[in-house]
Amino acid sequence: MDTAKDALFLGVDVGSVSTNLVLVDKEGQVHEALYLRTQGRPLETVLKGMKKLAELYQNDQIQGVGTTGSARNLAAIVVGADVIKNEITAHAVAASTLVPGVRTILEIGGQDSKLIIMKDGVVTDFSMNTVCAAGTGSFLDQQASRLQIPIEDFGKLAVDAKHPVRIAGRCSVFAESDMIHKQQMGHSLEDIIGGLCEALVRNFLNNLGKGKKIEPPIVFQGGVAANIGMCKAFEKELGHVVKVPKYHKVMGAVGAALLASEAVVQRGGNSNFKGFTVAEQPFRAHSWECSDCPNLCEIIELKESESILARWGDRCGKWTNSLPAFSEVSKSVEVEATTPS
Amino acid sequence: MKITFPHMGNMDIVLKALLSELGHEVITPPPITKKTLSLGVQYSPEFACLPLKVNIGNFIEAVEKGADTVIMAGGIGPCRFGYYNQVQREILKDMGVQLNMVVLEPPDQHIGELLKRLRLITGSNSWWKLIKAIRFSYEKCLALDAIEKEASRLRCRELQRGDVDKVYRQGRKAIDQARSVKEVRKKQEEYIQAMQALPLDWHKKVVKIGMVGEIYTLLEPTASGYMEKHLGYLGAEVDRSLYLSEWVNEHLFKGLLSVKGHKETRKLAKPYLSCVVGGHGQESIGGAIEYAHKGFDGVIQVGPLTCMPEIVAQSIMPLIEKDYGLPVLTIYTDEQTGEAGLITRLEAFIDMLERKKLAIRQIDI
Ligand code: SF4
C-alpha cells in the first residue's frame, strides 16, 4: 500500500505514563503507532512524536486530529485538534470499531483502570478507578523489577503456575508484603506470580464491576493487556474468552483519531491540524502557584516563542480570561468537544 | 456576641439576614478555599466525611476574624451528621479555640419548638420581630434558590464562557444587600431576566441531568468539585433534587409553607427502600425516580466519601437503572478528589447520554 497517498487521521493520547500517537484511515485501520514514555514531560513527548511522524508522512495526508488522555487539552493546542475527548469515550469508540459487537471493555493502563459496558455500539455504563494503585500497570512493573524478572516474561511465568497462591490484592502495600511472605514460605515463583495476577483481577472486578453485568464479547486493552498472565486470570474469573486487540496499547489514541474523522466530516472537511512542523516550534509550558487568594491554584501556561497560547488551572478565571486570544481558541475547541456528535 | 456559622451554598446570606435582623453582629466565614480545607483536614479525624472537615476549617477561619459563637444544625436519625456538632465541639476544645456552640436541632413536633430553641439567640426580641426576621431571611433563601436554579439551567447555553456565573454572582450580592422583602423579590426577577438576556444558544441540543444525593455535597459547590458548573460547561442542563428553601421548609417549618417537599419523593422510594436510613438515602432513590418520570437523560448521585445513607442508596441504583432505563453515575468526593479526574468522568457520562440519544434518533429515522 502506498501510504503517502492515503487520507489519515491522527490520534494523540497523552497519559501520565505513556504518550501514544497513531495514524488511522477511515476504516479504522492503524497505519502507524508510536508508543512513547511520557516521563512527566507531556509537551516534549508529543513534540518528539510529531517529529518522528514528520519523517514518514506529509501534512496534507492528515485529514483530522483528535486528542485524549489526561493532558488532552495541552496536546490539542499544540497539534491543532478537531476534537478533544475523555479516555472512556475514546477507548469505547476504538474497541467497538475494531471489535464490532463488543459488550465489555476491560482497560488497565499505567495509572488507572476502566470498565466499560456497551450495547449496540453505545456505552451504557462505565466505571473508572484513579486512586487505587493495586491492579495498574505501574504496580505490575514494580513487582516485576522487585522479583528481577523482565516484565515481558512476567505473564508467561504466571501461565506456568500449577497452584496459584492466594494473594491479598486489595491494596498494593498488602499485596507486596503478602507476596514476600509467600516467597519465604517456599512457594514457587510461578505460583506467586499467578496468584498475583488473580488477585489483581479480583481487585479490578470488585472495585469496578459492582452492579455491572459482564457479558461477552469481552475486550481487554491498555498496556497491561500484553500480560498473558492477566488475560488468563480474567478468563478464569469471568468464564469467557477475553480478546486482546492487536493495538491494545494505543486504543485511546485510535479512538481519538476515529472521533476526529467523525468531527471533521460533520464540519464539512476542514481540520485544525497545524502540521507536523509544530515539532520545530519553540513551545514552552510552565506552571506557577497563584497567590492572589487562599485557593493557591496551580496555573499552567503554554507559550510559543514569546506569545502565550493558553493558560488554565485557575478557579476564578482570572488568568484564562486575561487572554483574549486564547478564549477564542479554547472556545472553539471546547464547543467542538461538547456538542453532540 | 459575634456569631458565625458554617458555609453551605447560599446559606451564608440567609443566616446573615436572619441574625442581623435580630440585632446580632455576624461574622461570615471567609469563602471556602484550599486553605479552609487544609485547616479542616489537619484538625479532623481522617475518616470523618468532607462536610465535617470543611466545617472545622470554616470555624477556625471565622474565629480568626473575631467570631465567638457558632450556630450549627444538629440532626436526628442514623446519619452521623447528627453528632458532628459534638465532635466539632471537642475538636475545637482540644485546639484551644474559644467558640460557643449553639446547636439547632430540627423540631420533633412543630414550629414552636424551633422558636423556643431559637430563643437562645433571639434574646429580648419580640415574637413579632422574630417572625418578621424569619420571613425576611426565608424570602432571601427562596430568591437565591431561584437564581441558582436558573443558572444551572442556562449555563450550558452560554456563548461566552462564564457569563451566567458572572450574573449569578452579581445577583447573589444584590440579594444579600436587599433590605426589604419587596426588594428581594425585585432583585430575583431582575437577575433572572438578566441571565435570560445573555447571549445564549437556545437551539443547542442539551442533555438533562438531575442531581441527587447528600445535602451538603448538593448544596455546597466546593464539596462536589463544582460539579454543577462543570456539567454546564460540558453541555448539560442541570437540576437538583434539593434546594435550601425546600429543606428549611420541610425540616424546620415542618412543611408549613407550600414549597415543594419530599414527601412524594420518599413515597416513590418505598418499593425499593422502605425505611429511613438517615441523611438523604431515601430521597436519592425517590429523586432518581422523579427524574426518570420527568424524562431526564441521566442522574448523578453525589455524596461525601464514606457517606452511609448514600452507599445504601447506591446499592439500589442498579435496580432503578434497570426498571426505568435511566443511567445513574455515582460520585463520592473527599479532599483528595482531583478536578481533572472528576471532569473526565462527567464528560464520559455526558458523552454516553448524548450518544445514546443519537442512537435512538437514528433508529427513529
Ligand atoms: S487563580 Fe484565582 S482562584 Fe486561583 S488562587 Fe489565583 S486568585 Fe485565587
XYZ file of C-alpha atoms in Angstrom, chain A residues 165 179-189 191-192:
14
model
C -1.368 -18.969 45.731
C 3.978 -11.899 48.204
C 7.176 -11.595 50.198
C 5.629 -13.769 52.881
C 4.572 -16.428 50.362
C 8.051 -16.373 48.844
C 9.560 -17.024 52.247
C 7.176 -19.925 52.756
C 8.724 -21.533 49.706
C 6.032 -21.232 47.053
C 7.344 -21.277 43.514
C 7.797 -18.020 41.674
C 2.621 -19.824 41.659
C 3.213 -16.483 43.334
